[in-house]
Amino acid sequence: MKIIYNFSAGPAMLPVSVMKRVKEEFNNWKKLGISILEISHRSEQFMEHIYDIEMDLRELLNIPENYKVLFCHGGARGQFSAVPMNLLNTNSNPDYIDNGYWSHAAFVEAKKYCSPNLIKVQKIVNNNVYILPMHDWKISTKSSYIHYCPNETIEGIAINEEPFFNDKLIVGDFSSTILSRVINIKKYGIIYASAQKNIGVSGITLIIIRNDLLHTKNIVIPSILDYKKIAKHSSLFNTPSTFSWYVSGLVFKWLKNKGGVKNIQNINTVKANLLYNTIDKSNLYINNIDKNNRSYMNVTFKLSNYKLNKIFLEESLENGLYALKGHRIVGGFRASIYNAMSIKGVKKLIEFMVYFENKYG
Ligand SMILES: *Cc1c(COP(=O)(O)O)cnc(C)c1O
């Protein structure tokens, strides 16, 4: 079989060894003679499995004792609603940092429940995009929390600074950056991420939440979005997405074997630098995001000659490079290079980009 390198933004590629393991034990999980798809979420074996998953995740991310780990439904978009529903029991309105598509979408959803302050931090100067440094963000004195997205998956814009807003409560949508680099969990009240980028397959949503925030008094909140309830039931209030949860456990084991988050961060940096260097050296490929704000998970670029767009996409696919098309709202191209993408895969892409520029550029 021809090797395909999959640059999909999500659902994204999985480590090959994880796929292999899923296949091997698919009909006969833990030698029970049944599939992971067929077992009760309350069975001894499944409960044991999810306990291990949490322990592995706690180790990988160095999650402090006073934080709960929840696995729930609804994806990141579910959290766009859950966050304001759970946190708003005062009259103060939250600050929503707008640094791209997803952070803006979170703001739009929050507007259903409160009057969030929209704080735009994306600037365009001489055609270059950059994000205001955090100390220039116009945070309100009374806001109940600050929401932002450290990696905007669609535009390929990242905020790598650690938040420092005294004792303000910080909520982060980490969907496309969780586990790709070391983070200081203590800086956050809530971190959430949907699974289909760096955690596993779609269907489950990770929440890391400080214990003191499990306090909602809001009675109109749907139970499956109620952090207090989910925590009380150890994420088993209703039937979870068992398969997705199981796969995330295999991915965490894989990551531990790779040397953990610190090690994958180094690999991710190498991958992104290789790609951005190729783009910056070329006359055909353009990325106009400030170097400090370039995502190393989602590398976006345009062709200076847009007439070549179609043929770039066709030929890249013929060369085994899958899903390089940019998101429809920004156009151009996007290579999502999450943890599972190898340096070899990135080098294949670069090889093709250089060949293509020589041929048509
Ligand atoms: C993918 C993504 C989302 C949407 O996730 P769903 O699981 O589809 O709700 C939200 N935010 C970010 C940063 C994403 O990358």
Short mmCIF file of C-alpha atoms and ligand atoms in Angstrom, two decimals:
data_model
loop_
_atom_site.label_atom_id
_atom_site.label_comp_id
_atom_site.label_asym_id
_atom_site.label_seq_id
_atom_site.Cartn_x
_atom_site.Cartn_y
_atom_site.Cartn_z
CA MET A 1 0.00 0.00 0.00
CA LYS A 2 1.24 3.47 -0.90
CA ILE A 3 2.04 5.52 2.20
CA ILE A 4 -0.27 8.48 2.66
CA TYR A 5 0.67 11.39 4.86
CA ASN A 6 -2.46 12.84 6.36
CA PHE A 7 -2.44 16.58 7.14
CA SER A 8 -6.11 16.76 8.10
CA ALA A 9 -7.01 19.39 10.71
CA GLY A 10 -9.43 17.11 12.52
CA PRO A 11 -10.43 14.38 12.79
CA ALA A 12 -6.71 14.06 12.32
CA MET A 13 -4.25 11.22 11.79
CA LEU A 14 -3.54 8.81 14.63
CA PRO A 15 -0.23 7.20 15.46
CA VAL A 16 0.17 4.10 13.30
CA SER A 17 0.89 1.91 16.32
CA VAL A 18 -2.37 3.03 17.95
CA MET A 19 -4.37 2.09 14.87
CA LYS A 20 -2.64 -1.25 14.79
CA ARG A 21 -3.43 -1.94 18.42
CA VAL A 22 -7.11 -1.01 17.94
CA LYS A 23 -7.28 -3.43 15.03
CA GLU A 24 -5.54 -6.23 16.87
CA GLU A 25 -7.77 -6.16 19.92
CA PHE A 26 -10.93 -5.01 18.22
CA ASN A 27 -12.86 -8.29 18.49
CA ASN A 28 -11.29 -9.40 21.69
CA TRP A 29 -10.62 -6.63 24.16
CA LYS A 30 -8.63 -7.62 27.23
CA LYS A 31 -9.14 -11.24 26.16
CA LEU A 32 -12.82 -10.99 27.06
CA GLY A 33 -13.94 -12.35 23.71
CA ILE A 34 -15.95 -9.20 23.03
CA SER A 35 -15.18 -5.87 21.44
CA ILE A 36 -14.48 -2.56 23.17
CA LEU A 37 -17.61 -1.42 21.35
CA GLU A 38 -19.74 -3.94 23.21
CA ILE A 39 -18.73 -3.54 26.82
CA SER A 40 -20.50 -1.64 29.59
CA HIS A 41 -18.95 1.62 30.69
CA ARG A 42 -19.53 0.43 34.25
CA SER A 43 -17.80 -2.91 33.82
CA GLU A 44 -14.77 -3.60 35.97
CA GLN A 45 -12.50 -3.71 32.92
CA PHE A 46 -13.64 -0.42 31.48
CA MET A 47 -13.51 1.34 34.86
CA GLU A 48 -9.98 0.06 35.35
CA HIS A 49 -9.06 1.28 31.88
CA ILE A 50 -10.34 4.81 32.44
CA TYR A 51 -8.60 5.00 35.79
CA ASP A 52 -5.31 4.26 34.02
CA ILE A 53 -6.16 6.82 31.34
CA GLU A 54 -6.59 9.53 33.91
CA MET A 55 -3.34 8.61 35.65
CA ASP A 56 -1.44 8.70 32.37
CA LEU A 57 -2.92 12.07 31.46
CA ARG A 58 -2.13 13.48 34.90
CA GLU A 59 1.45 12.39 34.48
CA LEU A 60 1.75 13.71 30.91
CA LEU A 61 0.38 17.15 31.74
CA ASN A 62 1.55 17.30 35.32
CA ILE A 63 -1.98 18.06 36.51
CA PRO A 64 -2.06 19.30 40.12
CA GLU A 65 -4.07 17.46 42.79
CA ASN A 66 -6.64 20.21 43.10
CA TYR A 67 -7.80 19.78 39.50
CA LYS A 68 -10.38 17.31 38.26
CA VAL A 69 -10.16 15.58 34.91
CA LEU A 70 -13.51 15.12 33.18
CA PHE A 71 -14.40 13.35 29.96
CA CYS A 72 -17.70 14.43 28.53
CA HIS A 73 -19.86 14.97 25.48
CA GLY A 74 -20.41 17.73 22.98
CA GLY A 75 -16.97 18.64 21.70
CA ALA A 76 -15.40 22.04 22.11
CA ARG A 77 -18.58 23.64 20.88
CA GLY A 78 -20.42 22.01 23.77
CA GLN A 79 -17.95 23.78 26.04
CA PHE A 80 -18.67 27.11 24.38
CA SER A 81 -22.08 26.78 26.09
CA ALA A 82 -21.00 24.86 29.19
CA VAL A 83 -18.38 27.38 30.29
CA PRO A 84 -20.73 30.38 30.70
CA MET A 85 -23.54 28.17 32.01
CA ASN A 86 -21.36 26.78 34.77
CA LEU A 87 -19.35 29.86 35.67
CA LEU A 88 -21.87 32.66 35.56
CA ASN A 89 -23.50 33.03 38.90
CA THR A 90 -22.49 36.60 39.48
CA ASN A 91 -23.58 39.66 37.58
CA SER A 92 -20.20 40.34 36.12
CA ASN A 93 -19.64 39.55 32.49
CA PRO A 94 -16.72 37.58 31.12
CA ASP A 95 -14.01 38.81 28.76
CA TYR A 96 -13.75 36.97 25.45
CA ILE A 97 -10.48 37.41 23.63
CA ASP A 98 -11.00 37.36 19.88
CA ASN A 99 -7.92 36.08 18.12
CA GLY A 100 -9.50 34.07 15.35
CA TYR A 101 -12.41 31.93 14.21
CA TRP A 102 -12.89 29.61 17.21
CA SER A 103 -12.41 32.21 19.92
CA HIS A 104 -14.96 34.36 18.12
CA ALA A 105 -17.38 31.43 17.89
CA ALA A 106 -17.04 30.92 21.65
CA PHE A 107 -17.96 34.59 22.16
CA VAL A 108 -21.03 34.26 19.92
CA GLU A 109 -22.25 31.28 21.93
CA ALA A 110 -21.58 32.97 25.28
CA LYS A 111 -23.79 35.89 24.19
CA LYS A 112 -26.78 33.61 24.68
CA TYR A 113 -26.13 33.55 28.42
CA CYS A 114 -24.52 36.87 29.24
CA SER A 115 -23.09 40.04 27.75
CA PRO A 116 -19.48 39.11 27.23
CA ASN A 117 -16.91 41.81 26.50
CA LEU A 118 -15.30 41.20 23.13
CA ILE A 119 -11.61 42.02 23.14
CA LYS A 120 -10.02 41.94 19.71
CA VAL A 121 -6.33 41.22 19.82
CA GLN A 122 -5.57 40.43 16.21
CA LYS A 123 -3.84 43.25 14.32
CA ILE A 124 -2.84 43.58 10.71
CA VAL A 125 0.09 45.85 9.98
CA ASN A 126 1.56 46.04 6.46
CA ASN A 127 -0.35 42.94 5.54
CA ASN A 128 1.18 41.00 8.44
CA VAL A 129 -0.99 39.45 11.13
CA TYR A 130 0.07 39.60 14.73
CA ILE A 131 -1.51 39.21 18.14
CA LEU A 132 -1.22 41.91 20.77
CA PRO A 133 0.96 40.78 23.66
CA MET A 134 -1.07 39.89 26.75
CA HIS A 135 -0.05 42.95 28.72
CA ASP A 136 -1.83 45.06 26.07
CA TRP A 137 -5.10 43.17 26.31
CA LYS A 138 -7.84 45.47 27.62
CA ILE A 139 -9.13 43.17 30.34
CA SER A 140 -12.09 44.47 32.34
CA THR A 141 -11.56 44.92 36.03
CA LYS A 142 -14.76 43.15 36.94
CA SER A 143 -14.98 40.32 34.44
CA SER A 144 -15.89 36.95 35.90
CA TYR A 145 -13.41 35.10 33.69
CA ILE A 146 -11.23 35.48 30.60
CA HIS A 147 -11.71 33.08 27.70
CA TYR A 148 -9.18 32.64 24.92
CA CYS A 149 -7.95 30.12 22.38
CA PRO A 150 -4.17 29.55 22.42
CA ASN A 151 -4.16 27.90 19.00
CA GLU A 152 -6.51 29.04 16.28
CA THR A 153 -6.74 25.92 14.15
CA ILE A 154 -8.17 27.55 11.04
CA GLU A 155 -5.88 30.56 10.62
CA GLY A 156 -2.81 28.90 12.14
CA ILE A 157 -2.39 31.59 14.79
CA ALA A 158 -0.96 30.78 18.21
CA ILE A 159 -0.62 32.58 21.52
CA ASN A 160 2.25 30.98 23.35
CA GLU A 161 2.53 33.41 26.24
CA GLU A 162 1.45 32.15 29.62
CA PRO A 163 -1.51 34.08 30.98
CA PHE A 164 -0.74 36.37 33.90
CA PHE A 165 -3.73 38.42 34.96
CA ASN A 166 -3.25 38.35 38.72
CA ASP A 167 -5.90 36.08 40.13
CA LYS A 168 -8.31 36.33 37.18
CA LEU A 169 -9.95 33.09 36.21
CA ILE A 170 -8.63 31.93 32.82
CA VAL A 171 -10.47 29.51 30.55
CA GLY A 172 -8.70 28.12 27.50
CA ASP A 173 -9.90 26.25 24.41
CA PHE A 174 -6.92 23.96 23.92
CA SER A 175 -8.54 21.74 21.28
CA SER A 176 -5.69 21.92 18.78
CA THR A 177 -2.71 22.39 21.07
CA ILE A 178 -3.28 20.21 24.14
CA LEU A 179 -0.41 17.76 24.70
CA SER A 180 1.71 19.39 21.98
CA ARG A 181 3.73 21.47 24.43
CA VAL A 182 4.30 21.86 28.13
CA ILE A 183 1.68 24.01 29.83
CA ASN A 184 1.38 25.27 33.36
CA ILE A 185 -2.08 24.03 34.35
CA LYS A 186 -2.04 26.19 37.48
CA LYS A 187 -2.44 29.31 35.32
CA TYR A 188 -5.91 28.16 34.30
CA GLY A 189 -9.26 27.60 35.90
CA ILE A 190 -10.54 25.47 33.05
CA ILE A 191 -8.82 23.90 30.07
CA TYR A 192 -10.94 22.08 27.54
CA ALA A 193 -10.26 20.26 24.29
CA SER A 194 -12.15 18.12 21.87
CA ALA A 195 -10.41 14.86 21.15
CA GLN A 196 -10.09 14.63 17.39
CA LYS A 197 -6.83 16.58 17.06
CA ASN A 198 -4.20 15.58 19.58
CA ILE A 199 -6.08 13.23 21.88
CA GLY A 200 -7.72 10.59 19.72
CA VAL A 201 -10.94 10.26 17.78
CA SER A 202 -13.99 12.52 17.84
CA GLY A 203 -16.69 11.86 20.39
CA ILE A 204 -15.14 12.83 23.66
CA THR A 205 -14.18 16.13 25.23
CA LEU A 206 -11.51 16.63 27.85
CA ILE A 207 -11.97 19.13 30.66
CA ILE A 208 -9.38 19.95 33.29
CA ILE A 209 -11.01 22.04 35.97
CA ARG A 210 -9.94 23.48 39.31
CA ASN A 211 -11.96 21.94 42.13
CA ASP A 212 -13.27 25.22 43.53
CA LEU A 213 -15.08 25.87 40.22
CA LEU A 214 -17.35 22.86 40.62
CA HIS A 215 -19.94 24.97 42.32
CA THR A 216 -22.68 25.89 39.88
CA LYS A 217 -26.00 26.86 41.38
CA ASN A 218 -27.52 27.27 37.97
CA ILE A 219 -30.44 24.85 37.92
CA VAL A 220 -31.39 25.28 34.27
CA ILE A 221 -28.12 23.83 33.04
CA PRO A 222 -28.48 20.54 31.13
CA SER A 223 -27.13 17.76 33.31
CA ILE A 224 -24.68 16.53 30.70
CA LEU A 225 -23.01 19.97 30.66
CA ASP A 226 -23.02 20.40 34.43
CA TYR A 227 -19.41 20.15 35.66
CA LYS A 228 -20.45 19.47 39.23
CA LYS A 229 -22.67 16.62 38.17
CA ILE A 230 -20.14 15.16 35.73
CA ALA A 231 -17.46 15.29 38.43
CA LYS A 232 -19.72 13.74 41.06
CA HIS A 233 -20.35 10.81 38.73
CA SER A 234 -16.70 10.51 37.66
CA SER A 235 -17.67 11.31 34.06
CA LEU A 236 -20.13 8.39 34.04
CA PHE A 237 -23.36 10.26 34.61
CA ASN A 238 -24.63 8.92 31.31
CA THR A 239 -23.09 6.59 28.75
CA PRO A 240 -19.85 8.15 27.58
CA SER A 241 -18.31 7.72 24.15
CA THR A 242 -16.54 4.58 25.26
CA PHE A 243 -14.62 3.94 22.06
CA SER A 244 -13.28 7.48 21.85
CA TRP A 245 -12.28 7.36 25.51
CA TYR A 246 -10.51 4.05 24.99
CA VAL A 247 -8.55 5.36 21.97
CA SER A 248 -7.42 8.43 23.92
CA GLY A 249 -5.92 6.04 26.46
CA LEU A 250 -3.89 4.32 23.75
CA VAL A 251 -2.71 7.71 22.47
CA PHE A 252 -1.59 8.73 25.98
CA LYS A 253 0.40 5.50 26.32
CA TRP A 254 1.96 6.14 22.92
CA LEU A 255 2.91 9.66 23.98
CA LYS A 256 4.46 8.40 27.21
CA ASN A 257 6.54 5.96 25.19
CA LYS A 258 7.66 8.87 23.02
CA GLY A 259 9.11 10.53 26.07
CA GLY A 260 6.10 12.62 27.05
CA VAL A 261 5.05 16.16 26.29
CA LYS A 262 8.48 17.77 26.64
CA ASN A 263 9.91 15.45 24.05
CA ILE A 264 7.03 15.81 21.63
CA GLN A 265 7.31 19.59 22.01
CA ASN A 266 10.88 19.38 20.72
CA ILE A 267 9.80 17.23 17.79
CA ASN A 268 6.90 19.57 17.04
CA THR A 269 9.24 22.55 17.05
CA VAL A 270 11.57 20.83 14.58
CA LYS A 271 8.63 19.99 12.29
CA ALA A 272 7.19 23.50 12.30
CA ASN A 273 10.58 25.18 11.82
CA LEU A 274 11.33 22.98 8.82
CA LEU A 275 8.04 23.98 7.20
CA TYR A 276 8.18 27.68 8.00
CA ASN A 277 11.79 27.86 6.78
CA THR A 278 10.70 26.35 3.49
CA ILE A 279 7.88 28.86 3.19
CA ASP A 280 10.05 31.86 4.11
CA LYS A 281 12.79 30.90 1.66
CA SER A 282 10.41 30.49 -1.25
CA ASN A 283 8.90 32.98 -3.67
CA LEU A 284 5.78 30.92 -4.19
CA TYR A 285 4.61 30.14 -0.64
CA ILE A 286 3.43 32.89 1.67
CA ASN A 287 2.65 32.93 5.37
CA ASN A 288 2.04 36.44 6.69
CA ILE A 289 1.65 35.64 10.38
CA ASP A 290 4.14 37.23 12.75
CA LYS A 291 6.84 34.75 13.77
CA ASN A 292 5.79 34.96 17.43
CA ASN A 293 2.24 33.96 16.60
CA ARG A 294 2.74 31.21 14.10
CA SER A 295 1.08 27.97 15.04
CA TYR A 296 3.29 24.92 15.07
CA MET A 297 0.27 22.61 14.89
CA ASN A 298 -1.51 24.16 11.89
CA VAL A 299 0.82 25.66 9.33
CA THR A 300 -1.11 27.76 6.82
CA PHE A 301 0.18 29.16 3.55
CA LYS A 302 -0.98 30.68 0.29
CA LEU A 303 0.50 30.57 -3.18
CA SER A 304 1.66 33.90 -4.60
CA ASN A 305 0.16 32.72 -7.89
CA TYR A 306 -3.33 31.62 -6.89
CA LYS A 307 -3.87 30.13 -10.37
CA LEU A 308 -1.69 27.26 -9.23
CA ASN A 309 -4.01 26.40 -6.30
CA LYS A 310 -5.91 23.67 -8.06
CA ILE A 311 -2.89 21.95 -9.50
CA PHE A 312 -1.03 22.17 -6.15
CA LEU A 313 -3.86 20.34 -4.49
CA GLU A 314 -4.15 17.72 -7.22
CA GLU A 315 -0.44 17.00 -7.45
CA SER A 316 0.06 16.93 -3.69
CA LEU A 317 -2.65 14.30 -3.43
CA GLU A 318 -1.06 12.27 -6.22
CA ASN A 319 2.12 12.40 -4.19
CA GLY A 320 0.48 10.91 -1.12
CA LEU A 321 -0.09 14.19 0.75
CA TYR A 322 -3.66 14.22 1.95
CA ALA A 323 -5.93 17.10 3.07
CA LEU A 324 -3.75 20.15 2.47
CA LYS A 325 -6.66 22.34 1.46
CA GLY A 326 -7.12 25.34 3.77
CA HIS A 327 -10.35 25.89 5.65
CA ARG A 328 -13.03 27.31 3.36
CA ILE A 329 -13.22 30.60 5.24
CA VAL A 330 -9.52 31.45 4.82
CA GLY A 331 -8.67 29.59 1.60
CA GLY A 332 -5.12 28.65 0.67
CA PHE A 333 -3.51 25.64 2.26
CA ARG A 334 -3.03 24.20 5.70
CA ALA A 335 -0.76 21.43 6.91
CA SER A 336 -1.90 20.23 10.31
CA ILE A 337 1.08 18.62 11.93
CA TYR A 338 -0.20 17.36 15.26
CA ASN A 339 1.75 15.02 17.51
CA ALA A 340 1.10 11.96 15.36
CA MET A 341 2.71 13.50 12.26
CA SER A 342 6.31 12.37 11.95
CA ILE A 343 9.28 14.50 10.91
CA LYS A 344 9.46 12.17 7.92
CA GLY A 345 5.94 13.19 6.87
CA VAL A 346 6.84 16.87 7.10
CA LYS A 347 9.98 16.26 5.04
CA LYS A 348 7.87 14.55 2.37
CA LEU A 349 5.67 17.61 2.21
CA ILE A 350 8.69 19.91 1.96
CA GLU A 351 10.18 17.77 -0.79
CA PHE A 352 6.97 18.15 -2.74
CA MET A 353 6.74 21.90 -2.12
CA VAL A 354 10.27 22.46 -3.40
CA TYR A 355 9.65 20.26 -6.43
CA PHE A 356 6.40 22.09 -7.19
CA GLU A 357 7.99 25.52 -6.95
CA ASN A 358 10.82 24.48 -9.24
CA LYS A 359 8.35 23.14 -11.76
CA TYR A 360 5.77 25.94 -11.79
CA GLY A 361 7.04 28.81 -9.65
C1 LIG B 1 -11.81 21.79 16.30
C2 LIG B 1 -11.93 22.93 17.21
C3 LIG B 1 -13.16 23.28 17.78
C4 LIG B 1 -14.45 22.55 17.47
O1 LIG B 1 -14.47 21.31 18.07
P1 LIG B 1 -15.80 20.42 18.02
O2 LIG B 1 -15.38 19.15 18.69
O3 LIG B 1 -16.16 20.25 16.57
O4 LIG B 1 -16.86 21.14 18.75
C5 LIG B 1 -13.19 24.35 18.66
N1 LIG B 1 -12.08 25.02 18.96
C6 LIG B 1 -10.88 24.73 18.41
C7 LIG B 1 -9.67 25.52 18.79
C8 LIG B 1 -10.77 23.67 17.51
O5 LIG B 1 -9.59 23.37 16.97
#
